């Protein structure tokens, strides 16, 4: 009986030792893992994410987009390319409030419902297009294919104080690339519905003192209106645009 009673306390002591050892191991595990994961956090991250800042000229001077007290939607050349925006009409896909309708004669842009409904050749748009600050005076000029674009700014609301006439609904400001002394050439051709062919070309080059660029776009299609009486097609497009740019950097010599 005495021998049986002495075994039970020894077994109880061993059980307590195993329990204490297991608890110590469990407590040490998270601490070791915490030390392992904490080491990388003591070093600064090598890479940080950044957001591209767009500089606009909506108020006739260069400003960061976030500092301009006006409703502006702006896109850089890289953003337009990644979104596959190839012309002013395609801007409606990424610009809230901008809309294009097509009349028999020309496109009719509106911003926030304000725009022109003219169908005559001499009428002008209430949402005009400016290319490098130059006013495009007639409606068909609002339908442009982008080629050498550096930045697009869509200004919403009346802009007559800064841009002048006919900007009651807003304006589309197109800023093209400046030519560089490094030779550069670019060309593309696309094909679409109604046998539409759009060909674009751009070339730039020069010296440190003077540089020039030349951009050209050809846009043609067969039209989408079929006359069942005479069998002819109407509403076709046959546009050719050429634009040149010259930059001169005078020196002291």
Short mmCIF file of C-alpha atoms in Angstrom, two decimals:
data_model
loop_
_atom_site.label_atom_id
_atom_site.label_comp_id
_atom_site.label_asym_id
_atom_site.label_seq_id
_atom_site.Cartn_x
_atom_site.Cartn_y
_atom_site.Cartn_z
CA UNK A 1 0.00 0.00 0.00
CA UNK A 2 2.80 2.45 0.85
CA UNK A 3 4.55 1.64 -2.45
CA UNK A 4 1.36 2.20 -4.45
CA UNK A 5 0.76 5.57 -2.75
CA UNK A 6 4.33 6.77 -3.56
CA UNK A 7 3.96 6.14 -7.34
CA UNK A 8 0.95 8.44 -7.77
CA UNK A 9 2.71 11.60 -6.53
CA UNK A 10 5.69 10.93 -8.84
CA UNK A 11 3.38 10.58 -11.86
CA UNK A 12 1.61 13.80 -10.92
CA UNK A 13 4.95 15.64 -10.67
CA UNK A 14 6.02 14.36 -14.10
CA UNK A 15 2.71 15.47 -15.64
CA UNK A 16 3.14 18.93 -14.21
CA UNK A 17 6.71 19.15 -15.59
CA UNK A 18 5.52 18.18 -19.08
CA UNK A 19 2.72 20.72 -18.91
CA UNK A 20 5.11 23.49 -17.86
CA UNK A 21 7.61 22.56 -20.61
CA UNK A 22 4.88 22.53 -23.26
CA UNK A 23 3.58 25.89 -22.11
CA UNK A 24 7.11 27.34 -22.25
CA UNK A 25 7.61 26.08 -25.81
CA UNK A 26 4.26 27.48 -26.93
CA UNK A 27 5.07 30.84 -25.39
CA UNK A 28 8.53 30.96 -26.99
CA UNK A 29 7.26 30.12 -30.50
CA UNK A 30 5.24 33.34 -31.18
CA UNK A 31 8.02 35.46 -29.69
CA UNK A 32 10.58 33.92 -32.06
CA UNK A 33 8.28 34.40 -35.01
CA UNK A 34 7.63 38.00 -33.97
CA UNK A 35 11.37 38.69 -33.88
CA UNK A 36 11.79 37.11 -37.32
CA UNK A 37 9.02 39.15 -38.93
CA UNK A 38 9.98 42.35 -37.15
CA UNK A 39 13.48 42.47 -38.64
CA UNK A 40 12.47 43.50 -42.20
CA UNK A 41 10.26 46.28 -40.87
CA UNK A 42 13.28 48.00 -39.32
CA UNK A 43 14.62 48.71 -42.83
CA UNK A 44 12.99 51.37 -45.04
CA UNK A 45 11.16 50.16 -48.11
CA UNK A 46 13.24 50.40 -51.25
CA UNK A 47 10.33 51.18 -53.52
CA UNK A 48 7.45 53.57 -52.96
CA UNK A 49 4.39 54.02 -55.10
CA UNK A 50 3.91 57.39 -56.80
CA UNK A 51 1.05 59.09 -58.63
CA UNK A 52 1.74 60.96 -61.84
CA UNK A 53 1.15 64.69 -61.40
CA UNK A 54 -0.34 66.48 -64.40
CA UNK A 55 0.55 70.10 -65.11
CA UNK A 56 -2.24 72.03 -66.87
CA UNK A 57 -2.45 75.45 -68.52
CA UNK A 58 -6.18 76.05 -68.17
CA UNK A 59 -5.57 79.53 -66.70
CA UNK A 60 -2.88 80.53 -69.20
CA UNK A 61 -0.07 79.46 -66.89
CA UNK A 62 1.38 76.16 -65.76
CA UNK A 63 -0.22 74.79 -62.59
CA UNK A 64 -0.69 71.43 -60.96
CA UNK A 65 -4.13 70.03 -61.68
CA UNK A 66 -4.98 69.77 -57.98
CA UNK A 67 -4.28 73.51 -57.49
CA UNK A 68 -6.65 74.80 -60.19
CA UNK A 69 -10.02 76.04 -58.78
CA UNK A 70 -12.01 74.80 -61.76
CA UNK A 71 -13.68 71.64 -63.04
CA UNK A 72 -11.03 70.09 -65.28
CA UNK A 73 -10.46 66.56 -66.52
CA UNK A 74 -6.90 66.15 -67.80
CA UNK A 75 -5.00 63.24 -69.33
CA UNK A 76 -1.34 62.82 -70.20
CA UNK A 77 -0.12 61.16 -73.39
CA UNK A 78 0.70 57.98 -71.48
CA UNK A 79 -2.78 57.76 -70.00
CA UNK A 80 -4.42 58.31 -73.38
CA UNK A 81 -2.31 55.56 -74.91
CA UNK A 82 -3.00 53.07 -72.11
CA UNK A 83 -6.75 53.76 -72.36
CA UNK A 84 -6.67 53.56 -76.19
CA UNK A 85 -8.16 57.04 -76.62
CA UNK A 86 -7.38 58.02 -80.21
CA UNK A 87 -9.55 61.11 -80.79
CA UNK A 88 -11.80 63.75 -79.29
CA UNK A 89 -14.95 61.62 -79.66
CA UNK A 90 -13.35 58.84 -77.64
CA UNK A 91 -12.88 61.28 -74.74
CA UNK A 92 -16.56 60.74 -73.91
CA UNK A 93 -15.61 57.29 -72.56
CA UNK A 94 -13.40 58.74 -69.81
CA UNK A 95 -14.72 62.29 -69.28
CA UNK A 96 -17.90 62.73 -67.20
CA UNK A 97 -20.29 65.29 -68.69
CA UNK A 98 -18.77 65.29 -72.20
CA UNK A 99 -20.93 64.06 -75.06
CA UNK A 100 -20.71 64.03 -78.86
CA UNK A 101 -23.66 63.80 -81.24
CA UNK A 102 -23.38 63.64 -85.01
CA UNK A 103 -25.39 65.79 -87.41
CA UNK A 104 -25.45 65.48 -91.17
CA UNK A 105 -22.66 68.02 -91.45
CA UNK A 106 -20.48 67.78 -88.37
CA UNK A 107 -20.08 66.52 -84.78
CA UNK A 108 -21.70 68.51 -82.00
CA UNK A 109 -19.95 68.34 -78.61
CA UNK A 110 -21.75 69.23 -75.40
CA UNK A 111 -20.50 69.52 -71.82
CA UNK A 112 -23.06 69.13 -69.03
CA UNK A 113 -25.80 69.50 -71.66
CA UNK A 114 -24.55 72.85 -72.97
CA UNK A 115 -23.49 73.00 -76.62
CA UNK A 116 -24.54 74.00 -80.11
CA UNK A 117 -27.03 72.33 -82.43
CA UNK A 118 -25.84 73.98 -85.62
CA UNK A 119 -25.90 72.11 -88.90
CA UNK A 120 -24.63 74.84 -91.22
CA UNK A 121 -21.06 75.03 -92.48
CA UNK A 122 -20.35 78.44 -90.95
CA UNK A 123 -21.59 77.78 -87.43
CA UNK A 124 -19.22 77.52 -84.49
CA UNK A 125 -19.26 75.27 -81.46
CA UNK A 126 -20.08 76.38 -77.92
CA UNK A 127 -17.57 73.75 -76.79
CA UNK A 128 -14.59 74.81 -78.92
CA UNK A 129 -11.30 73.04 -79.43
CA UNK A 130 -7.99 74.83 -78.84
CA UNK A 131 -4.75 73.41 -80.22
CA UNK A 132 -1.74 74.92 -78.46
CA UNK A 133 -3.93 77.91 -77.57
CA UNK A 134 -5.17 78.45 -81.15
CA UNK A 135 -8.95 78.56 -81.51
CA UNK A 136 -10.46 76.14 -84.06
CA UNK A 137 -13.30 78.18 -85.49
CA UNK A 138 -15.65 75.68 -87.14
CA UNK A 139 -17.59 72.61 -86.00
CA UNK A 140 -15.76 69.85 -87.93
CA UNK A 141 -12.55 70.86 -86.15
CA UNK A 142 -13.97 69.42 -82.92
CA UNK A 143 -13.59 65.90 -84.36
CA UNK A 144 -9.84 65.28 -84.28
CA UNK A 145 -7.58 62.25 -84.31
CA UNK A 146 -4.76 62.46 -81.76
CA UNK A 147 -1.25 62.14 -83.12
CA UNK A 148 1.49 64.14 -81.40
CA UNK A 149 -0.48 64.97 -78.26
CA UNK A 150 1.30 65.70 -74.98
CA UNK A 151 -1.76 66.47 -72.85
CA UNK A 152 -5.55 66.89 -73.12
CA UNK A 153 -7.57 69.21 -70.86
CA UNK A 154 -11.38 69.21 -70.82
CA UNK A 155 -12.59 72.41 -69.12
CA UNK A 156 -16.17 72.30 -67.85
CA UNK A 157 -18.40 75.35 -67.52
CA UNK A 158 -18.17 78.83 -69.10
CA UNK A 159 -14.58 79.71 -70.06
CA UNK A 160 -15.11 83.05 -71.82
CA UNK A 161 -13.06 85.03 -69.29
CA UNK A 162 -9.87 83.17 -70.19
CA UNK A 163 -10.47 81.60 -73.59
CA UNK A 164 -12.75 84.10 -75.28
CA UNK A 165 -15.79 83.61 -77.47
CA UNK A 166 -18.10 80.61 -77.79
CA UNK A 167 -16.85 78.75 -74.70
CA UNK A 168 -20.24 78.73 -72.95
CA UNK A 169 -20.27 74.99 -72.29
CA UNK A 170 -16.56 74.55 -71.78
CA UNK A 171 -13.58 73.79 -73.98
CA UNK A 172 -11.23 71.04 -75.09
CA UNK A 173 -7.62 72.14 -74.84
CA UNK A 174 -5.08 70.07 -76.81
CA UNK A 175 -1.38 70.57 -76.11
CA UNK A 176 0.99 68.98 -78.62
CA UNK A 177 4.54 67.80 -78.10
CA UNK A 178 7.43 70.18 -78.61
CA UNK A 179 10.01 69.03 -81.16
CA UNK A 180 13.31 67.79 -79.77
CA UNK A 181 16.84 67.78 -81.10
CA UNK A 182 16.91 63.98 -80.88
CA UNK A 183 15.56 62.47 -84.13
CA UNK A 184 12.27 60.67 -83.62
CA UNK A 185 9.68 59.18 -85.96
CA UNK A 186 6.40 57.39 -85.37
CA UNK A 187 3.71 55.97 -87.68
CA UNK A 188 0.56 53.87 -87.39
CA UNK A 189 -2.28 52.58 -89.59
CA UNK A 190 -5.66 51.26 -88.43
CA UNK A 191 -8.64 49.76 -90.26
CA UNK A 192 -12.27 49.79 -89.11
CA UNK A 193 -15.92 49.55 -90.10
CA UNK A 194 -17.15 50.94 -93.44
CA UNK A 195 -13.60 50.55 -94.80
CA UNK A 196 -12.30 53.22 -92.48
CA UNK A 197 -8.55 53.77 -92.75
CA UNK A 198 -6.70 56.05 -90.32
CA UNK A 199 -3.03 56.68 -91.02
CA UNK A 200 -0.87 58.76 -88.68
CA UNK A 201 2.72 59.93 -88.95
CA UNK A 202 5.02 62.06 -86.82
CA UNK A 203 8.65 63.08 -87.28
CA UNK A 204 10.82 65.35 -85.13
CA UNK A 205 14.46 66.42 -85.05
CA UNK A 206 16.90 69.30 -85.14
CA UNK A 207 19.79 70.80 -83.22
CA UNK A 208 20.25 72.31 -79.78
CA UNK A 209 19.34 75.72 -81.22
CA UNK A 210 16.40 74.92 -83.48
CA UNK A 211 14.12 71.88 -83.74
CA UNK A 212 11.07 71.13 -85.86
CA UNK A 213 8.33 68.52 -86.05
CA UNK A 214 5.72 67.53 -88.62
CA UNK A 215 2.54 65.56 -87.90
CA UNK A 216 -0.01 64.28 -90.41
CA UNK A 217 -3.29 62.34 -90.17
CA UNK A 218 -5.40 60.83 -92.97
CA UNK A 219 -8.91 59.64 -92.05
CA UNK A 220 -11.13 58.11 -94.75
CA UNK A 221 -14.17 55.82 -94.90
CA UNK A 222 -16.98 54.90 -97.32
CA UNK A 223 -19.85 56.35 -95.28
CA UNK A 224 -22.70 54.67 -93.45
CA UNK A 225 -25.75 55.97 -95.38
CA UNK A 226 -26.86 53.90 -98.38
CA UNK A 227 -29.27 55.42 -100.90
CA UNK A 228 -31.46 52.56 -102.17
CA UNK A 229 -32.62 54.66 -105.16
CA UNK A 230 -29.29 55.43 -106.81
CA UNK A 231 -27.11 52.98 -104.88
CA UNK A 232 -24.69 55.66 -103.67
CA UNK A 233 -23.07 55.92 -100.24
CA UNK A 234 -23.29 59.13 -98.22
CA UNK A 235 -21.82 60.41 -94.98
CA UNK A 236 -18.31 59.40 -95.95
CA UNK A 237 -15.19 60.88 -94.34
CA UNK A 238 -12.23 62.23 -96.27
CA UNK A 239 -10.03 64.25 -93.92
CA UNK A 240 -6.37 65.15 -94.20
CA UNK A 241 -4.63 67.26 -91.55
CA UNK A 242 -1.01 68.40 -91.39
CA UNK A 243 0.56 70.36 -88.55
CA UNK A 244 4.10 71.64 -88.13
CA UNK A 245 5.88 73.03 -85.09
CA UNK A 246 9.15 74.95 -84.75
CA UNK A 247 11.06 75.61 -81.54
CA UNK A 248 13.96 78.06 -81.42
CA UNK A 249 16.37 78.31 -78.47
CA UNK A 250 18.52 81.42 -78.90
CA UNK A 251 22.01 81.42 -77.45
CA UNK A 252 24.40 84.17 -76.40
CA UNK A 253 26.68 83.50 -79.39
#
